[in-house]
Coordinates of N, CA and C and ligand atoms in Angstrom, one line a residue:
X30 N 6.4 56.7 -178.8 CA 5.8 57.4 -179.9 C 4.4 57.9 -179.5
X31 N 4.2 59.4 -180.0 CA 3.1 59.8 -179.4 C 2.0 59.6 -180.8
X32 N 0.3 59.0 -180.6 CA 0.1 58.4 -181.7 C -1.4 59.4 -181.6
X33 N -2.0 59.7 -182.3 CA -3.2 60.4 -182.5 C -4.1 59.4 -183.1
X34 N -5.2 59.4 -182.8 CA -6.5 58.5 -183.7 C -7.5 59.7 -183.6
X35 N -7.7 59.9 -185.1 CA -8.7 60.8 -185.3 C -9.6 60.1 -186.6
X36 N -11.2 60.5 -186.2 CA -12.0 60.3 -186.6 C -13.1 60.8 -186.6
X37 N -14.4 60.7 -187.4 CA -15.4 61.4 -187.5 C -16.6 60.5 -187.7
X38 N -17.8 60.7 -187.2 CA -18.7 59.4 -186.7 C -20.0 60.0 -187.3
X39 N -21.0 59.2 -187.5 CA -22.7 60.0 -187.4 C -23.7 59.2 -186.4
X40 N -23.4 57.3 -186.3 CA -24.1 57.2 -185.1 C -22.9 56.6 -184.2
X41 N -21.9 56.5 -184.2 CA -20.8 56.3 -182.6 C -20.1 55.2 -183.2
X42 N -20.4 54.6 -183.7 CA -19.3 53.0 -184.5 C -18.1 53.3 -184.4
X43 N -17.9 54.4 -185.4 CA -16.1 54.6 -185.5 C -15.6 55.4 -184.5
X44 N -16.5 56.0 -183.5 CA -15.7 56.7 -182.2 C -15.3 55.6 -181.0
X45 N -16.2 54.4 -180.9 CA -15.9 53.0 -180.7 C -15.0 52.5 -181.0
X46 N -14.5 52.3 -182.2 CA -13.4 51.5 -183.0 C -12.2 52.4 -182.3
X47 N -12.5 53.7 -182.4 CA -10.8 54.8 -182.2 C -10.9 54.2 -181.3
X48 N -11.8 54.4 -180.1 CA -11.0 54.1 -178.6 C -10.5 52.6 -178.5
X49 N -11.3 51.5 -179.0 CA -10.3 50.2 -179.1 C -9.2 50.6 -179.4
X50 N -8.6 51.2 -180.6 CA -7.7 51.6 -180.7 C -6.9 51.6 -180.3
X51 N -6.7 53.0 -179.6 CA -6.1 53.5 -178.5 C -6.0 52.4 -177.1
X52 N -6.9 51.9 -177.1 CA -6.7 51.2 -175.8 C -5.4 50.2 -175.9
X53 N -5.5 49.8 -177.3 CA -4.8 48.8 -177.5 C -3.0 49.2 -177.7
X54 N -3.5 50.6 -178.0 CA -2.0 50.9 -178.8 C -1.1 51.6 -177.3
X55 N -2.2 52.2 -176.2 CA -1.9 52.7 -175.1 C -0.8 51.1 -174.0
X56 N -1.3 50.0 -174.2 CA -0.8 48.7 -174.1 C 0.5 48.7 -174.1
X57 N 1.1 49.2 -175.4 CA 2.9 49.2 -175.9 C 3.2 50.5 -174.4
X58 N 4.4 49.9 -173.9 CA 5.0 51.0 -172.9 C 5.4 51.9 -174.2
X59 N 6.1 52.0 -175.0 CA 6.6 53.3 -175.5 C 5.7 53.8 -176.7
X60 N 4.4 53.9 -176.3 CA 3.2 54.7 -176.9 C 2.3 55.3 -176.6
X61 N 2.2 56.2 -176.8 CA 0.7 57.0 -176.0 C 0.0 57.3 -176.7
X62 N -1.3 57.3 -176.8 CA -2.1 57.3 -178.0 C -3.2 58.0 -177.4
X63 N -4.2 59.4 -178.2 CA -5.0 59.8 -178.2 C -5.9 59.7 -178.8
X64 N -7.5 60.1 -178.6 CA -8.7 59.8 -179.1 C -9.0 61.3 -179.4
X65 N -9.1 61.7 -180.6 CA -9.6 63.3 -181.0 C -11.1 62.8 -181.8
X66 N -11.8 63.7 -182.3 CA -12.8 63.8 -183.4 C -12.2 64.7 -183.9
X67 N -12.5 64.9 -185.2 CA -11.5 65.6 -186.0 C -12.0 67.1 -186.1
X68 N -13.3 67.7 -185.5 CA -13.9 68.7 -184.8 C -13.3 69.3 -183.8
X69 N -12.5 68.6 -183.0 CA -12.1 69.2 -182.0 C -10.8 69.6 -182.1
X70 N -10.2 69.5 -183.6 CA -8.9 70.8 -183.9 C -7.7 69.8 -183.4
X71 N -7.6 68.7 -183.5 CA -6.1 68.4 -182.7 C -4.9 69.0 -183.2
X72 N -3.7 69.1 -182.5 CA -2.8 69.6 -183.5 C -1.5 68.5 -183.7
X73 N -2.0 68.7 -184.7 CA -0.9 67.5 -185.4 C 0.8 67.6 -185.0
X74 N 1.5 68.9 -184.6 CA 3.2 68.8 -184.3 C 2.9 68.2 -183.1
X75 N 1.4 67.4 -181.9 CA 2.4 67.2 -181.1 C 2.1 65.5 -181.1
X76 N 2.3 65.0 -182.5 CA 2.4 63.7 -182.8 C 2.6 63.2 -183.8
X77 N 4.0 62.2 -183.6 CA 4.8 61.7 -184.6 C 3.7 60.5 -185.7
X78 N 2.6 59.8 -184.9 CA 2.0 58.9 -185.5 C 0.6 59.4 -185.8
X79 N 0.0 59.5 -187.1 CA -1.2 59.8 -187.0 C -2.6 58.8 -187.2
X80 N -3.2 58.2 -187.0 CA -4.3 56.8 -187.3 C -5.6 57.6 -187.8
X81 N -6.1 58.1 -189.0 CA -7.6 58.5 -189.3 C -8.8 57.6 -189.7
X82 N -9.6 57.6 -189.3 CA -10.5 56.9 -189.6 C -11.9 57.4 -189.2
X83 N -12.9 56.9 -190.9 CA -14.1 56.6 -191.4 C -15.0 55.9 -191.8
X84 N -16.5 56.2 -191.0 CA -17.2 55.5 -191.8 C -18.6 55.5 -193.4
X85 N -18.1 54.6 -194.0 CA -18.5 54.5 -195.1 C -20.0 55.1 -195.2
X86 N -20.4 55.7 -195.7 CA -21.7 56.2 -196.1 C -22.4 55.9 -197.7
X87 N -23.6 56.5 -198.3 CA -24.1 56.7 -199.4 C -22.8 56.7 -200.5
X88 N -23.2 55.8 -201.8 CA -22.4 56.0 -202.9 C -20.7 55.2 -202.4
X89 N -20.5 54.6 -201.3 CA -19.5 54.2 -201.1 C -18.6 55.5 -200.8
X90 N -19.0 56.6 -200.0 CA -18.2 57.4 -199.8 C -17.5 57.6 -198.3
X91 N -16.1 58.3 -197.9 CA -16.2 58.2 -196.4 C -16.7 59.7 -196.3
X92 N -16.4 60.3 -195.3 CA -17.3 61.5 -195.0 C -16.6 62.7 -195.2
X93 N -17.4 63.7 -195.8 CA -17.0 64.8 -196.5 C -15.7 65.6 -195.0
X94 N -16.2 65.4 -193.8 CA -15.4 66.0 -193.0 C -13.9 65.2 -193.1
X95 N -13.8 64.1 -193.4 CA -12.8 63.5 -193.3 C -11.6 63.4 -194.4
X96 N -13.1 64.0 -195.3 CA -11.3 64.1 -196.6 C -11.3 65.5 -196.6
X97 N -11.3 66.3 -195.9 CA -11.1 67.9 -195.5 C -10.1 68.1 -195.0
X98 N -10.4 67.0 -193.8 CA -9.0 66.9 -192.5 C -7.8 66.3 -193.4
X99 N -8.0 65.6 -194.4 CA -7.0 65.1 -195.0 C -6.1 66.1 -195.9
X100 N -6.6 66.8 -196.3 CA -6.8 67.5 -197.7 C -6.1 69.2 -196.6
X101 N -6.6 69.6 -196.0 CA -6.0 70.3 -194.9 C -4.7 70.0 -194.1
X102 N -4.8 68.5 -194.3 CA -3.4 68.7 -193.2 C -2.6 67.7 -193.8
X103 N -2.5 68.2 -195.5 CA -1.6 67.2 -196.2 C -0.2 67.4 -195.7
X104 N 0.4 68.5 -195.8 CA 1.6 68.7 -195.7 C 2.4 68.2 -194.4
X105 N 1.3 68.4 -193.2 CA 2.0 67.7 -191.8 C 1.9 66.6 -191.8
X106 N 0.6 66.4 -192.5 CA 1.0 64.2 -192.8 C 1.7 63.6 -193.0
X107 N 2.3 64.2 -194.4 CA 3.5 63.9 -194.7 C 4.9 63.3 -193.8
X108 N 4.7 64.3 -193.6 CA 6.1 64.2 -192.3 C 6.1 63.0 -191.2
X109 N 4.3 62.2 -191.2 CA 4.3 61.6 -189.8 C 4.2 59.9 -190.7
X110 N 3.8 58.7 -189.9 CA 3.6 58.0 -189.7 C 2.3 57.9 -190.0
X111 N 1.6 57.7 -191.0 CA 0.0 57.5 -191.1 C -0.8 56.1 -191.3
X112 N -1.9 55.9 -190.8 CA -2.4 54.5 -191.5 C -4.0 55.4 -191.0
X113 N -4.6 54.8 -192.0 CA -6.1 54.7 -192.2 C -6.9 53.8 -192.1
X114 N -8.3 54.1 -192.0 CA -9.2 52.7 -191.4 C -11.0 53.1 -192.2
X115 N -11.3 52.0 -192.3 CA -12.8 53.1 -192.6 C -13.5 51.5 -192.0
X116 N -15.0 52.5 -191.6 CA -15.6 51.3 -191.1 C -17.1 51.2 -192.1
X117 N -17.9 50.3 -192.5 CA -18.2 49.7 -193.0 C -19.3 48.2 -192.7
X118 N -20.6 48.1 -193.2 CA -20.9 47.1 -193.0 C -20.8 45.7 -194.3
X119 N -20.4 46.0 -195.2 CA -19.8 45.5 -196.4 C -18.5 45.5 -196.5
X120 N -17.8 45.0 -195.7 CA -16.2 44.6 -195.2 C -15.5 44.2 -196.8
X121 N -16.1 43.2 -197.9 CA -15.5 42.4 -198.4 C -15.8 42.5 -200.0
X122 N -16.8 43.8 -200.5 CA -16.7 44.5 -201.1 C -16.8 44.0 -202.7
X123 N -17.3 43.7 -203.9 CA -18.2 43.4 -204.9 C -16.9 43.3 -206.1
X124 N -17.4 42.7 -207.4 CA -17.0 43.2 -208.8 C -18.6 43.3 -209.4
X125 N -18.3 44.3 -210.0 CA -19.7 45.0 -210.5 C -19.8 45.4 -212.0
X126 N -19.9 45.0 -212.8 CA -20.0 45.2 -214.5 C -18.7 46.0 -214.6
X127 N -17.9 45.4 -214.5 CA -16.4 45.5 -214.9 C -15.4 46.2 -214.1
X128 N -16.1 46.7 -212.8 CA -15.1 47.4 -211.7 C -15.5 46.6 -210.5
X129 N -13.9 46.3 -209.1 CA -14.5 46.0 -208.0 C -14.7 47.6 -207.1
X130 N -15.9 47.5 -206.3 CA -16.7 48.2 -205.3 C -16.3 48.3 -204.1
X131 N -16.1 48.7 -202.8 CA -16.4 48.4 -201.9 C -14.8 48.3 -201.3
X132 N -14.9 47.1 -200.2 CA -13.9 46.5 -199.4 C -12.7 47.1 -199.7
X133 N -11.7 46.8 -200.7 CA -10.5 47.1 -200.0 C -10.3 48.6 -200.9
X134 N -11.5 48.9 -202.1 CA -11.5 49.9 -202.9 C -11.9 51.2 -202.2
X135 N -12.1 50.7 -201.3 CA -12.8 52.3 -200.0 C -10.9 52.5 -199.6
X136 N -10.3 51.6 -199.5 CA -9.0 52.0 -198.9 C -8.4 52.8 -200.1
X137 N -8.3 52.4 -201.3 CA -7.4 52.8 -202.0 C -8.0 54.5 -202.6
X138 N -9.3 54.8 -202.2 CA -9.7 55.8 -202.5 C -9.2 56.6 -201.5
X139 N -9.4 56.2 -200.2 CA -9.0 57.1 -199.1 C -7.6 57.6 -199.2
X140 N -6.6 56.2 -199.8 CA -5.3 56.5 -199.5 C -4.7 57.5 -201.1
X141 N -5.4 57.5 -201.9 CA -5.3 58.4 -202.7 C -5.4 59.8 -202.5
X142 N -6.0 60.2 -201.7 CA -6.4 61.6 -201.0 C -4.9 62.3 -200.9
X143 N -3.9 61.2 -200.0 CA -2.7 62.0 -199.3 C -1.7 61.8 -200.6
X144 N -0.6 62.7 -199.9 CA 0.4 63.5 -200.0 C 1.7 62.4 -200.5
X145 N 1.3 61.8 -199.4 CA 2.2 60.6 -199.3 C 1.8 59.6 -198.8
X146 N 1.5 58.2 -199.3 CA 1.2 57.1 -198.7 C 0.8 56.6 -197.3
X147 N -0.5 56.6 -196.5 CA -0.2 55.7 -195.6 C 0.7 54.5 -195.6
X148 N 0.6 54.1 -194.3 CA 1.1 53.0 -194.6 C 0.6 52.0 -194.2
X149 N -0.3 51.9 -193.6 CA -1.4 50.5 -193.3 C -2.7 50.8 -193.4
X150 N -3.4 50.3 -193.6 CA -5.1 50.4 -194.0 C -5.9 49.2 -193.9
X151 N -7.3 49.5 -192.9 CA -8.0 48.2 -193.1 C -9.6 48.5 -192.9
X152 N -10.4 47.7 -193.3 CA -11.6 47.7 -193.8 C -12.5 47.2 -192.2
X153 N -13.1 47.6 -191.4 CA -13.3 47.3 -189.7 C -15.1 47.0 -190.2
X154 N -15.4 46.1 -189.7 CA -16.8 45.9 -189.3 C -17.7 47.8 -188.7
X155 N -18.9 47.6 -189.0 CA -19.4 48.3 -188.3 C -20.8 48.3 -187.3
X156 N -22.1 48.7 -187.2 CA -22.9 48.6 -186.8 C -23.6 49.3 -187.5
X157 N -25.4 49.2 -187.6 CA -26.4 49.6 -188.0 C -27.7 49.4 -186.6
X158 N -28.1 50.5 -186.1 CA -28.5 50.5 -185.0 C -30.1 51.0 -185.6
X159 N -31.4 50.8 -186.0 CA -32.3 51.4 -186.8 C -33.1 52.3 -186.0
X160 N -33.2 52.0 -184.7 CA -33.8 52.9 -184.3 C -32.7 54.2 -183.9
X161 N -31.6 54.5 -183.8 CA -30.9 55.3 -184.2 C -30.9 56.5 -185.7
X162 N -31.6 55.9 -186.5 CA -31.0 56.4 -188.0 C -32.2 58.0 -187.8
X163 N -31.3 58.7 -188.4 CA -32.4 60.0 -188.8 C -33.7 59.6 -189.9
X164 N -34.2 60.6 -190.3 CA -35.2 60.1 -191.1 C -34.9 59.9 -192.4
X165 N -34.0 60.8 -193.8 CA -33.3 60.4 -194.3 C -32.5 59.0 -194.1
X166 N -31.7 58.9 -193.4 CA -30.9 57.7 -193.4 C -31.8 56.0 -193.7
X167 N -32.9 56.3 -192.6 CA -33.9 55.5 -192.6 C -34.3 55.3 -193.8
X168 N -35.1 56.0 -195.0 CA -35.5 56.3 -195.9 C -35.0 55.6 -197.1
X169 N -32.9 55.8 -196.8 CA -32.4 55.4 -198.2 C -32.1 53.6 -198.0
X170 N -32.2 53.2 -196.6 CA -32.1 51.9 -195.9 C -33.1 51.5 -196.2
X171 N -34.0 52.1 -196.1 CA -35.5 51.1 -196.4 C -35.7 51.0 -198.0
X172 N -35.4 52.0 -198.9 CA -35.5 51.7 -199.9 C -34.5 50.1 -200.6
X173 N -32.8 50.4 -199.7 CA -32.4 49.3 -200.4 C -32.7 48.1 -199.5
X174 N -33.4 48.2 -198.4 CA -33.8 46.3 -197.8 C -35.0 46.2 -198.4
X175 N -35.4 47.3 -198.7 CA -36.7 46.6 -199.8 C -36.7 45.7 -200.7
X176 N -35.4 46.1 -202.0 CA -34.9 45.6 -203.0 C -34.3 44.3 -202.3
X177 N -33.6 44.3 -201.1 CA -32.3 43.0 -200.9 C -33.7 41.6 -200.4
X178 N -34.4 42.1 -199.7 CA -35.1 41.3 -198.4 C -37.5 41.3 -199.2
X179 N -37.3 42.5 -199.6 CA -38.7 42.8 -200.0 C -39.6 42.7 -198.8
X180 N -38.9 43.6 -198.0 CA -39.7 44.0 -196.9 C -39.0 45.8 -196.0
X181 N -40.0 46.2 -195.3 CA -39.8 47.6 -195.0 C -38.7 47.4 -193.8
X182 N -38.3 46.5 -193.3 CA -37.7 46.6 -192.2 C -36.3 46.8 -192.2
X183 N -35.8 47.8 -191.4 CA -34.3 48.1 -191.7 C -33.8 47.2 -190.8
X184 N -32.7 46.0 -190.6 CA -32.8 45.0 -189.7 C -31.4 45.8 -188.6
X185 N -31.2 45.0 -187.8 CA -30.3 45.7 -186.7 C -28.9 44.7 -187.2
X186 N -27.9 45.4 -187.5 CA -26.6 44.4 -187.7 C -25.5 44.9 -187.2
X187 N -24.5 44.0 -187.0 CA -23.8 44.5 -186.2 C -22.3 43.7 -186.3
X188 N -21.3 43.9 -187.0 CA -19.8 43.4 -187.5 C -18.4 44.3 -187.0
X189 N -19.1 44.5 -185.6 CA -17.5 45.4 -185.2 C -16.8 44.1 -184.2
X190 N -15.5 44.3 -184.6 CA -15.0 43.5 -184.0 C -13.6 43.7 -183.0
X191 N -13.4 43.8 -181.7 CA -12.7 44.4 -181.0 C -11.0 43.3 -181.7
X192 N -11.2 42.4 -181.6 CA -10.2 41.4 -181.8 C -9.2 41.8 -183.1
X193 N -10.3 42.3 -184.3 CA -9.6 43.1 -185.9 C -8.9 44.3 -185.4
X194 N -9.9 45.5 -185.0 CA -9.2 46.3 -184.1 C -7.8 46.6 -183.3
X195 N -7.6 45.5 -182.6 CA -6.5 45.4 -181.9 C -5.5 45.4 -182.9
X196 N -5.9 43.8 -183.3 CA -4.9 43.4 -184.6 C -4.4 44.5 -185.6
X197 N -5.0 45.7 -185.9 CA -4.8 46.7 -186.6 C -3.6 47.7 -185.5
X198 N -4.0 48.0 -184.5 CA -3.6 48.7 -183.5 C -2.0 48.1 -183.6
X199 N -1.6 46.6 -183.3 CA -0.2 46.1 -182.9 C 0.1 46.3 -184.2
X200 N -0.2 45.6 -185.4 CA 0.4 45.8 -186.9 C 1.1 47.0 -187.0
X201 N 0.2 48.6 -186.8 CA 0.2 49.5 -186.7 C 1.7 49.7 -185.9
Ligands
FMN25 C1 -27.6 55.8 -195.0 C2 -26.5 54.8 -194.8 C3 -25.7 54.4 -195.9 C4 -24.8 53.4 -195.7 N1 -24.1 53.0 -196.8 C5 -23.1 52.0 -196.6 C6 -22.4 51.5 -197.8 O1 -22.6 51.9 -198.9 N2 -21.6 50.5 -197.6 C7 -21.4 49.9 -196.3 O2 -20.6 49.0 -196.2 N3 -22.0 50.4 -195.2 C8 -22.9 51.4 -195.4 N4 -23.5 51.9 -194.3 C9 -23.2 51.3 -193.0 C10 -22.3 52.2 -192.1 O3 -21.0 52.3 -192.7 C11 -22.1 51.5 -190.7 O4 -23.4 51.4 -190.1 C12 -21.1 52.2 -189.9 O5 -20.8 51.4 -188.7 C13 -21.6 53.6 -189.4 O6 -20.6 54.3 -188.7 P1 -20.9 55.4 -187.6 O7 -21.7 54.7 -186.5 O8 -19.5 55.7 -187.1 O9 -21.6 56.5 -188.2 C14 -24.5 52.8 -194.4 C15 -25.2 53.3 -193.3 C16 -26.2 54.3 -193.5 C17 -27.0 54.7 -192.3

């Protein structure tokens, strides 16, 4: 089965995560598995399996390029084998004055996009690198470790985990 992992990144976390991926799914003799960014146009007839994945941003959203690719290439999705992934440093996700937030609610937003159901989805650790962040990014981070911590420091964290990864990849 030929399998595509496509995804869209802002600092490298989830171009990290695809290639675990792939590395893992490339493992099965009867799989071959690609690493696209969803920029670089892949074309979906020449793969039966598709894997997309994002990471979580502002407002709990995944990234505007990512539900484009979805929303664009509803109808060939359809047809294939899909699962989804989003990465995230709040894995496990809140109840909040009468709704839950977060963790497994980023899946069910993403998988609402399609056409037709994925069929597997999981919530992947990510990374926060600070000296990495643009200045905006920085900005909206310092304002909420202000509130969490009461201090200016955006702290360096780090919840990717090759072993979830995999485990997603063989499920898959
Ligand atoms: C401005 C900003 C906002 C973020 N908002 C959230 C959020 O609401 N929930 C969350 O779990 N992670 C949030 N994150 C963490 C990212 O999802 C995490 O760092 C991810 O690994 C980034 O992926 P990337 O390296 O592929 O861009 C935020 C990160 C930044 C920089």
């Amino acid at each position: 089965m030929r399998v595509l992992v496509v995804y869209d990144t802002v600092y490298g976390s989830t171009a990290q995560i695809a290639g675990w991926m792939a590395e893992r799914l490339n493992g099965f003799a009867a799989v071959a598995a690609t690493v696209s960014r969803f920029s670089e146009n892949p074309n979906l007839a020449d793969y039966e399996a598709v894997i997309i994945g994002s990471p979580i941003y502002r407002n709990d959203q995944i990234l505007e390029s990512i539900k484009d690719f979805v929303t664009k290439n509803n109808t060939a999705l359809a047809q294939k084998k899909v699962g989804i992934f989003v990465v995230a440093l709040d894995t496990g996700g809140a109840y909040y004055f009468g709704r839950l937030t977060g963790g497994l609610e980023h899946l069910k937003k993403f998988a609402a996009l399609f056409a037709k159901s994925p069929i597997y989805g999981k919530v992947l650790g990510g990374e926060q690198v600070p000296t990495k962040l643009s200045l905006k990014d920085r900005e909206s981070l310092v304002n909420f470790y202000r509130r969490v911590m009461g201090s200016d420091e955006v702290p360096y964290r780090y919840s990717m985990n090759k072993l979830k990864v995999w485990e997603y990849a063989t499920r898959f």
